[in-house]
Short mmCIF file of C-alpha atoms in Angstrom, two decimals:
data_model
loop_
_atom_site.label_atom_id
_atom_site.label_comp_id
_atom_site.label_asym_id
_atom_site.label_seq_id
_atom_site.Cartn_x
_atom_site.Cartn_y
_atom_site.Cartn_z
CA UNK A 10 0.00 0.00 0.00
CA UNK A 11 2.43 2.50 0.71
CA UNK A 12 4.68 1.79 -2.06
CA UNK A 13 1.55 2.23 -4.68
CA UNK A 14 0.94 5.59 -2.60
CA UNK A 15 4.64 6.43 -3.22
CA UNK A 16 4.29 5.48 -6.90
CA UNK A 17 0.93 7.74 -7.01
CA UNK A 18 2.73 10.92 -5.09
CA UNK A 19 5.72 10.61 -7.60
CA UNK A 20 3.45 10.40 -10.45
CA UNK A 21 1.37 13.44 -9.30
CA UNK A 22 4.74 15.57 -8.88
CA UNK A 23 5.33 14.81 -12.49
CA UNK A 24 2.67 15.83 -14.00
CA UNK A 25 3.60 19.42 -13.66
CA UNK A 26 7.28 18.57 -15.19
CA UNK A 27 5.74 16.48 -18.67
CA UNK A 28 3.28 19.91 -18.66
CA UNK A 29 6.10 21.80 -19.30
CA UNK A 30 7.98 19.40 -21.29
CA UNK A 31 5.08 18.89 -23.29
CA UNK A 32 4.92 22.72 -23.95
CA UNK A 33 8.02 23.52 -23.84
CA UNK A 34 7.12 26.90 -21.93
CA UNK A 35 10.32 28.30 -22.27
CA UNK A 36 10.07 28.20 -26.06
CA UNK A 37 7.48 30.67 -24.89
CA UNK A 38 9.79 33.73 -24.57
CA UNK A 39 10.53 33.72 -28.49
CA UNK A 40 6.15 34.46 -29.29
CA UNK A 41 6.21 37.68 -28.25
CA UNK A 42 8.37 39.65 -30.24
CA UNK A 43 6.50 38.30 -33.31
CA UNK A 44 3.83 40.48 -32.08
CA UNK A 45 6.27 43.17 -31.11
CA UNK A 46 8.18 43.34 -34.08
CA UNK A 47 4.67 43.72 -36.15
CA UNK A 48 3.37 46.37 -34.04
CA UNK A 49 6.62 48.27 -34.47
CA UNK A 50 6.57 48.25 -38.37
CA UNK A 51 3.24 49.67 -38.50
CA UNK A 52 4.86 53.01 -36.60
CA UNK A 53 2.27 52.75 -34.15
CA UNK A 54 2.94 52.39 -30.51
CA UNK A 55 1.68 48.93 -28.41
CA UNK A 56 -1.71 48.80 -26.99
CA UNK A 57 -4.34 46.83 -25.46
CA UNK A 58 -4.79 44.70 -28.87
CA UNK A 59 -1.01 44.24 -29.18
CA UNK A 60 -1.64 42.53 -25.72
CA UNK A 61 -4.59 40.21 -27.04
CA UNK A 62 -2.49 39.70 -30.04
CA UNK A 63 0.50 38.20 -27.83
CA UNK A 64 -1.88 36.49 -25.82
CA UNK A 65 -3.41 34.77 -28.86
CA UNK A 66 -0.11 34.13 -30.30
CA UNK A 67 0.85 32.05 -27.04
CA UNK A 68 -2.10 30.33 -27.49
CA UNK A 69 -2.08 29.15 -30.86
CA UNK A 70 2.05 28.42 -30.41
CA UNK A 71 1.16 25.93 -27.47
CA UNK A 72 -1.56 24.48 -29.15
CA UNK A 73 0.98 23.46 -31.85
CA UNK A 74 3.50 22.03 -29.42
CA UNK A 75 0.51 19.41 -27.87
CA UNK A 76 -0.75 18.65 -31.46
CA UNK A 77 2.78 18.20 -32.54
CA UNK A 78 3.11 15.68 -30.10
CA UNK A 79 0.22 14.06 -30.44
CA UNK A 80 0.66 13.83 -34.31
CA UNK A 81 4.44 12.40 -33.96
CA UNK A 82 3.66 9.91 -30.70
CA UNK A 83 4.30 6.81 -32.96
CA UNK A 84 7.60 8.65 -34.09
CA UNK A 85 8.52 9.16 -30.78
CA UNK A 86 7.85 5.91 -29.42
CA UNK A 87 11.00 5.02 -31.43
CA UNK A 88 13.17 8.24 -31.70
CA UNK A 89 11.94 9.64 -28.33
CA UNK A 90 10.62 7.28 -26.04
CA UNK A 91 11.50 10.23 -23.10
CA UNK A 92 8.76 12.68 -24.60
CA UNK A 93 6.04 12.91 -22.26
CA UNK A 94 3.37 11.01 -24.42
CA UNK A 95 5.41 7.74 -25.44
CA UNK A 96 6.64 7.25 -21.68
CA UNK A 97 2.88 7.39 -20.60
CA UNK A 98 3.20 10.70 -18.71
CA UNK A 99 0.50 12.57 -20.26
CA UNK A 100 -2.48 10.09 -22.08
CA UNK A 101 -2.60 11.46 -26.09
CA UNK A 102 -6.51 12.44 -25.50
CA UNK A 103 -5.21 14.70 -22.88
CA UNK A 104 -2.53 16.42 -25.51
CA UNK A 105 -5.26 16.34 -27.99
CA UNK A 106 -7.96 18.52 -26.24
CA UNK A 107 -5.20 20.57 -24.55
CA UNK A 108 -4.60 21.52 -28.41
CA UNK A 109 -7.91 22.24 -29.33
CA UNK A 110 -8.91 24.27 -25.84
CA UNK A 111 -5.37 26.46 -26.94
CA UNK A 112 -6.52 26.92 -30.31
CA UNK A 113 -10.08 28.40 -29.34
CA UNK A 114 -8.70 30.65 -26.33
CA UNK A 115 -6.71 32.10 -29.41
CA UNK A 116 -9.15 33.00 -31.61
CA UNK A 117 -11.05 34.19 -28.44
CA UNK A 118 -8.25 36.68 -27.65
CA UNK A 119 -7.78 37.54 -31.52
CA UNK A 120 -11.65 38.20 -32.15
CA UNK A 121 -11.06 40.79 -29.21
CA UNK A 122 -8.56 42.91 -31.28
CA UNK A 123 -11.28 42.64 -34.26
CA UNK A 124 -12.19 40.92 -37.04
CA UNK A 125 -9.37 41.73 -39.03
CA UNK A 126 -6.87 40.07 -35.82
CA UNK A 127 -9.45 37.30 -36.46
CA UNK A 128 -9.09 36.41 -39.53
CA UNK A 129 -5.27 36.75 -39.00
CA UNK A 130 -5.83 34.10 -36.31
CA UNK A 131 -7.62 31.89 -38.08
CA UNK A 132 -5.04 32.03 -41.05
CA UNK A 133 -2.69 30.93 -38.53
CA UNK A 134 -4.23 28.01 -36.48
CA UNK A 135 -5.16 26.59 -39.40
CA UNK A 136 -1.49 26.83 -40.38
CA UNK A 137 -0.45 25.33 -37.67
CA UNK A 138 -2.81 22.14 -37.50
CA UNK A 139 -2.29 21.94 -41.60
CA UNK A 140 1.60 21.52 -40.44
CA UNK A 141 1.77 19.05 -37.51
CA UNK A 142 -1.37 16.81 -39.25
CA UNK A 143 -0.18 16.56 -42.39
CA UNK A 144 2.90 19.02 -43.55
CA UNK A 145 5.12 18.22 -41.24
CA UNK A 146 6.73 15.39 -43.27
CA UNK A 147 6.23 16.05 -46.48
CA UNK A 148 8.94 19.16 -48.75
CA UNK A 149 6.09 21.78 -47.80
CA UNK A 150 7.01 20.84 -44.45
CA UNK A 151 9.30 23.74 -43.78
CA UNK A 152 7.49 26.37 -45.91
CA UNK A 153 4.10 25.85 -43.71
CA UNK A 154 6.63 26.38 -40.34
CA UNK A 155 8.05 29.50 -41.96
CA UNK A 156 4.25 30.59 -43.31
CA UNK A 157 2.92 30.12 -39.55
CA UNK A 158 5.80 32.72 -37.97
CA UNK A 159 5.49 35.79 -40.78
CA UNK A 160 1.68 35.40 -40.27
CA UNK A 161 2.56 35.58 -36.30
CA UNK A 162 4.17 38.77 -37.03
CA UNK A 163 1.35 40.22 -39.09
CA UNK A 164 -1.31 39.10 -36.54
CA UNK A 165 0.62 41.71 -33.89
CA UNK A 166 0.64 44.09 -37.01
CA UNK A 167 -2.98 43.79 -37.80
CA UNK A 168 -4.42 43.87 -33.93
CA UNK A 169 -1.80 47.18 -33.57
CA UNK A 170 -3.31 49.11 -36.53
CA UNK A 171 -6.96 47.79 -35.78
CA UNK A 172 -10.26 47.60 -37.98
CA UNK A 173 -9.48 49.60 -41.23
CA UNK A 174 -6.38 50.28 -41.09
CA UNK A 175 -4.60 48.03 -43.46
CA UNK A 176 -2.04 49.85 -45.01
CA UNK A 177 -0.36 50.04 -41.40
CA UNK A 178 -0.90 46.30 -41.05
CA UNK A 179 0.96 45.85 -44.89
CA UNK A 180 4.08 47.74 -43.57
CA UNK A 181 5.00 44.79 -41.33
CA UNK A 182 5.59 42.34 -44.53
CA UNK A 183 9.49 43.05 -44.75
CA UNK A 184 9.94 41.76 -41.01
CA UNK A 185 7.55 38.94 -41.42
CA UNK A 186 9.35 37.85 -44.37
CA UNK A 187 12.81 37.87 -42.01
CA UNK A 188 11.49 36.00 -39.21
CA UNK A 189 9.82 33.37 -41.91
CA UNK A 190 13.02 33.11 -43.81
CA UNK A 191 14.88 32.33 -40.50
CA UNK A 192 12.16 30.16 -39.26
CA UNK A 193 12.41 28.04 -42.76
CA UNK A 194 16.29 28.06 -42.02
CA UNK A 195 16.13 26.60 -39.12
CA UNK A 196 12.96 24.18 -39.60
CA UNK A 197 15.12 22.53 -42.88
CA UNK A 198 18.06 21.80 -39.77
CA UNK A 199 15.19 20.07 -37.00
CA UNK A 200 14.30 17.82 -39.87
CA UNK A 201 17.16 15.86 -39.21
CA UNK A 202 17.97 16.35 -35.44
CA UNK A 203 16.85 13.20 -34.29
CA UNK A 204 19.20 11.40 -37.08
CA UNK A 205 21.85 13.69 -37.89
CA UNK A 206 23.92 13.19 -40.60
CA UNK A 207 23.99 16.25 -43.35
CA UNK A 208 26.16 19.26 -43.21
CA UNK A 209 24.01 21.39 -46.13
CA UNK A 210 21.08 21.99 -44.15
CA UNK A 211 22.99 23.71 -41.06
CA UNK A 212 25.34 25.35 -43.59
CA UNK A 213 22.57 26.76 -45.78
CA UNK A 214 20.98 28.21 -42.75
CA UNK A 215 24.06 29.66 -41.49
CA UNK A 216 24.19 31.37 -44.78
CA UNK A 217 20.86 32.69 -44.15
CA UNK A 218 21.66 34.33 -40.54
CA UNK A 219 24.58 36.06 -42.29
CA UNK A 220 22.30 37.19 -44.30
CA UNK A 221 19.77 38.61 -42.54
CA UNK A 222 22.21 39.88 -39.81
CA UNK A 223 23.65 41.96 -42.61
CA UNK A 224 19.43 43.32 -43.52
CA UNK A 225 18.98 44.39 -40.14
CA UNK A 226 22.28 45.52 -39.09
CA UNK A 227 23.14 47.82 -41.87
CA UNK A 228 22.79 51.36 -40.79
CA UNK A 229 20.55 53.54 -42.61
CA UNK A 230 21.75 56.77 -44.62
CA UNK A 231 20.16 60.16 -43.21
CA UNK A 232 20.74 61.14 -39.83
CA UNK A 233 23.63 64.21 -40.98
CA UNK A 234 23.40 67.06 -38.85
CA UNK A 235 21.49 69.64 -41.08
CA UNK A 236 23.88 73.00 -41.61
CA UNK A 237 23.11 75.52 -39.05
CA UNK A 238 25.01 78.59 -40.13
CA UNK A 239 22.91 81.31 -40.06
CA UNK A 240 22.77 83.80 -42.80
CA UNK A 241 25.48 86.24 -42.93
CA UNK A 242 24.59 88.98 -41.07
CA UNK A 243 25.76 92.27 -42.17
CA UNK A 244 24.89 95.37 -40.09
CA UNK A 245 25.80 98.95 -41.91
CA UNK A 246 24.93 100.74 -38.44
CA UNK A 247 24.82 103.71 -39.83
CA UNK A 248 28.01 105.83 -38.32
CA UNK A 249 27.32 109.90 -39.07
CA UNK A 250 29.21 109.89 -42.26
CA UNK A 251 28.93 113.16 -43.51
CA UNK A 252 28.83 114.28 -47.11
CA UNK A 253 32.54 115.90 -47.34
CA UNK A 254 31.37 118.77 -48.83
CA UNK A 255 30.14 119.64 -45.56
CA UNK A 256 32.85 121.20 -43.81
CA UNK A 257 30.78 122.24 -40.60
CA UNK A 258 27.45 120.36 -39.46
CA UNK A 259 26.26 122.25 -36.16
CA UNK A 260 26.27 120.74 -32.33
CA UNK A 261 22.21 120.36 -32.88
CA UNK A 262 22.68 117.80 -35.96
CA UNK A 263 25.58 116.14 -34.55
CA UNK A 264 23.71 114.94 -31.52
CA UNK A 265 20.41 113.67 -33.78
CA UNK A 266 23.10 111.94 -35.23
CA UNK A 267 24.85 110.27 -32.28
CA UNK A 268 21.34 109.34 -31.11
CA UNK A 269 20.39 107.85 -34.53
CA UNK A 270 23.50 105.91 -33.84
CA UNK A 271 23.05 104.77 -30.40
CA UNK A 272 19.38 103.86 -31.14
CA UNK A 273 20.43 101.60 -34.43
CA UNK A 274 23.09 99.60 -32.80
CA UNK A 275 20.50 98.55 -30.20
CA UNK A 276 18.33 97.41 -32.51
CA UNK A 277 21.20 95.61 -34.01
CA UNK A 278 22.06 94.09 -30.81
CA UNK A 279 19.02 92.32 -30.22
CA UNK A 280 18.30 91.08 -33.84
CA UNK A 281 21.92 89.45 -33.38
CA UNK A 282 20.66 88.17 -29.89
CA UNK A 283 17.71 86.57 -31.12
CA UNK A 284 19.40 84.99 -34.27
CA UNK A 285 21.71 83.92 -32.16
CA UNK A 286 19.57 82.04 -30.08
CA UNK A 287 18.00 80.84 -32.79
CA UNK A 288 20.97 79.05 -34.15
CA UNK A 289 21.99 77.75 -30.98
CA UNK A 290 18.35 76.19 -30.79
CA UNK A 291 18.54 74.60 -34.18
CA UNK A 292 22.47 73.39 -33.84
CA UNK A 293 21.02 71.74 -30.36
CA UNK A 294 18.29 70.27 -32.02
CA UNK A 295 19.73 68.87 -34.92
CA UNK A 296 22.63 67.53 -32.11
CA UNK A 297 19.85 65.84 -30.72
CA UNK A 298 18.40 64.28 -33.39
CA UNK A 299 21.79 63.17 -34.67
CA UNK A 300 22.84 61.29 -31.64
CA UNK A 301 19.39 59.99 -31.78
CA UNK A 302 19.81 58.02 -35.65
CA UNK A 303 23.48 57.16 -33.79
CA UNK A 304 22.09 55.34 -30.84
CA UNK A 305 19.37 53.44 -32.79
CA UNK A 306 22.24 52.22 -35.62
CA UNK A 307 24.03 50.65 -32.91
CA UNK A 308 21.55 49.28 -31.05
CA UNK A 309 20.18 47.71 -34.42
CA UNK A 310 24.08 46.37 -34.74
CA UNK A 311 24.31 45.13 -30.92
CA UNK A 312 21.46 43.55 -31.48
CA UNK A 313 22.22 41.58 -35.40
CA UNK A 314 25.57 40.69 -33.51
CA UNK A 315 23.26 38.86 -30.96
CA UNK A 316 21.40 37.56 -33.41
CA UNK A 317 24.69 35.69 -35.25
CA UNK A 318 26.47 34.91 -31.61
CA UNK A 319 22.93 33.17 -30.76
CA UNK A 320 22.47 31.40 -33.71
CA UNK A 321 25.89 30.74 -35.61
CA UNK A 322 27.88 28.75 -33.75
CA UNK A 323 26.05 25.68 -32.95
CA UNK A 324 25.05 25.95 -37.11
CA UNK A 325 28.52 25.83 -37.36
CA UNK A 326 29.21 22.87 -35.13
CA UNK A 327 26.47 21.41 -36.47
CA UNK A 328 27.63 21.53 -39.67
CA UNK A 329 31.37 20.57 -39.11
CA UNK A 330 29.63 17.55 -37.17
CA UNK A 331 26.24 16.57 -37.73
CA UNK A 332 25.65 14.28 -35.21
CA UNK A 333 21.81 14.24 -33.35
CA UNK A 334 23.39 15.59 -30.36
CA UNK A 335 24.90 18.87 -31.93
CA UNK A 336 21.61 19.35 -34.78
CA UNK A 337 19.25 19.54 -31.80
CA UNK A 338 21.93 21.76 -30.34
CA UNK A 339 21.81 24.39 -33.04
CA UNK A 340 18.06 23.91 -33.71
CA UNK A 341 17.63 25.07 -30.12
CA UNK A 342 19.70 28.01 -30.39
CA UNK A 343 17.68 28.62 -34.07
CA UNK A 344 14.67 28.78 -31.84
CA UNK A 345 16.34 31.47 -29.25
CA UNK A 346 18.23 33.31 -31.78
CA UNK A 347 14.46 34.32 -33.04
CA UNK A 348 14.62 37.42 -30.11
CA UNK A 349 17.08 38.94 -30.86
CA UNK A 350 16.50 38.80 -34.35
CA UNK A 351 13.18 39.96 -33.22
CA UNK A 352 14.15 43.45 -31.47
CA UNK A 353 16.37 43.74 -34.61
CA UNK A 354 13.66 44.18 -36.42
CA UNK A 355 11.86 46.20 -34.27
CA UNK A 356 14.94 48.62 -33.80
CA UNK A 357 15.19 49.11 -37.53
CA UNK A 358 11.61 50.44 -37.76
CA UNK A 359 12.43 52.68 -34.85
CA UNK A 360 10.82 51.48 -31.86
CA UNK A 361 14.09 51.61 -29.67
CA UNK A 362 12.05 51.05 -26.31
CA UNK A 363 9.99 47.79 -27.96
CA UNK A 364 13.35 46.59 -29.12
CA UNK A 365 15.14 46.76 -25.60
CA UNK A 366 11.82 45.24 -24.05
CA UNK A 367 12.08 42.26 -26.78
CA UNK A 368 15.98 41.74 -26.33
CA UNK A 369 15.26 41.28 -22.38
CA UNK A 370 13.55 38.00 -22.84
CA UNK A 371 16.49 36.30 -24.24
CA UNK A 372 18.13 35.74 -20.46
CA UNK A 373 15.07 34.33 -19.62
CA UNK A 374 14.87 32.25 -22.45
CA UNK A 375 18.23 30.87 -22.38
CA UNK A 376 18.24 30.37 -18.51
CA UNK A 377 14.88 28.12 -18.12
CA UNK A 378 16.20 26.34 -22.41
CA UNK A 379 18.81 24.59 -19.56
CA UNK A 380 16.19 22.77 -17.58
CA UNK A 381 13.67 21.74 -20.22
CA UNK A 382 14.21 21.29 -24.33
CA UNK A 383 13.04 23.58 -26.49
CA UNK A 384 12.72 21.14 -29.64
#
């Protein structure tokens, strides 16, 4: 009796862990800055349907996860036999209707932002239950992965802008196009992480970071101080010349014109004074604006750096040895790379603040990546 009870207790403290697992919650910390990154393309600041639009997107990625798992338990029976389904820690109905409850809390939260973040939504999930059903394993495979992430980004895009604003919504295409390209990068690599044993895949998508490191790090042109110098400022104060053919001009018009005199240069003196300040305010200005374009160029190429130290050298490894070991290795840091390439992409569309806010999950995301796999 109280070794069943022992066997119970230890089963009940489990459950929790093959949750996670399962999930793989701290694959969690790359969703947002889909969102993120969309909102900052449209030049609009966050709001409360960004926030329904991360929400949903959390949603909808965790519903994949349990589907995925449900979909490959056969698979994993053989390749896997640790997952939490094939060692009879969570029962497949269980993944299946944690799936489907996901996928309808993230329409809920999408229908919220309006019918345009609805039909965003709906794009997605059925994306997403297209790919682990019946993509996953055939060439469009990788392309439905990569389809599922840029539509991510345009969900935060669309919820951002709201009902009728489209155009604001279209603006985010360029970054979803980045994140899909990296997503189809890195999705080509996972195919093989449980066999291992092909160097193109990692190389090709280490080709791709380079590349896309090198869109969003470039520095933009613009940004030169405008010239300040004010115009040339020539003051003929006028100094009592007298015609020389008058010899003699009497005390009386001698002191209208020292008056004349004293009167002019004042006026002179403040028209200097308040072109002066002018200029000043303009040179400070421009200064300001200047540093400004400085700061957000080098945060944009801080942040592709972090991008290529994230995701380049277990490619690399990877590649030099592609052994299951080191592919799930550099899948994993594919996944994680995805923030900073993330508030990349929001720093190049100028949202400096959403970019820092997206580049602090990455700690996070590497800290709790030690405990639990993300792939």
């Amino acid at each position: 009796m109280s070794g069943g009870n022992a066997g119970r207790a230890g089963n009940a403290v489990n459950v929790p862990r093959a949750w996670v697992e399962l999930l793989r919650l701290p694959a969690l910390f790359t969703v947002p800055g889909d969102a993120l990154a969309g909102a900052a393309a449209t030049g609009l600041r966050p709001n409360h349907r960004t926030l329904l639009a991360i929400g949903s997107s959390l949603c909808l990625y965790e519903a994949g996860m349990a589907l995925n798992d449900w979909a490959d338990r056969a698979e994993d029976a053989v390749e896997r036999p640790e997952r939490p389904l094939p060692s009879g820690r969570i029962a497949p109905p269980a993944a299946l209707t944690a799936a489907a409850a996901l996928t309808a809390a993230g329409l809920a939260l999408a229908s919220r932002a309006g019918r345009p973040s609805l039909a965003m939504a709906g794009a997605l999930a059925g994306t997403v239950w297209a790919y682990d059903l019946g993509l996953k394993h055939t060439p469009a495979g990788p392309a439905a992965m990569a389809a599922a992430r840029g539509l991510d980004v345009l969900l935060g895009a669309t919820a951002t802008a709201g009902p009728g604003r489209g155009p604001c919504a279209r603006a985010a295409v360029p970054s979803a196009a980045a994140l899909a390209a990296h997503t189809l990068a890195v999705t080509v690599v996972s195919r093989r992480e449980a066999q291992g044993g092909s160097s193109a895949a990692p190389l090709a998508a280490l080709a791709t970071t380079t590349a896309l490191a090198r869109l969003v790090g470039a520095g933009g042109r613009g940004g030169q101080p405008r010239s300040t110098g004010g115009p040339g400022l020539g003051f003929a104060a006028a100094t009592g010349r007298q015609d020389s053919g008058s010899a003699v001009a009497t005390d009386r018009d001698g002191l209208r014109s020292a008056v004349a005199n004293y009167r002019d240069g004042l006026r002179s003196a403040a028209a200097t004074d308040r072109l002066g300040v002018r200029s000043a305010a303009v040179t400070d200005r421009d200064g300001l604006r200047s540093a400004a374009v400085t700061g957000r160029q080098a945060l944009r190429g801080v942040l592709a750096l972090a991008y290529v130290g994230t995701a380049a050298k277990p490619l690399f490894h990877a590649a030099l040895n592609p052994s299951p070991p080191l592919t799930q290795r550099a899948v994993g840091g594919g996944i994680r790379a995805m923030i900073p390439l993330q508030a990349a992409l929001a720093a190049r569309a100028g949202a400096a603040g959403t970019a820092l806010l997206t580049a602090a999950l990455a700690p996070a995301a590497r800290k709790f990546a030690r405990k639990v796999s993300v792939t």
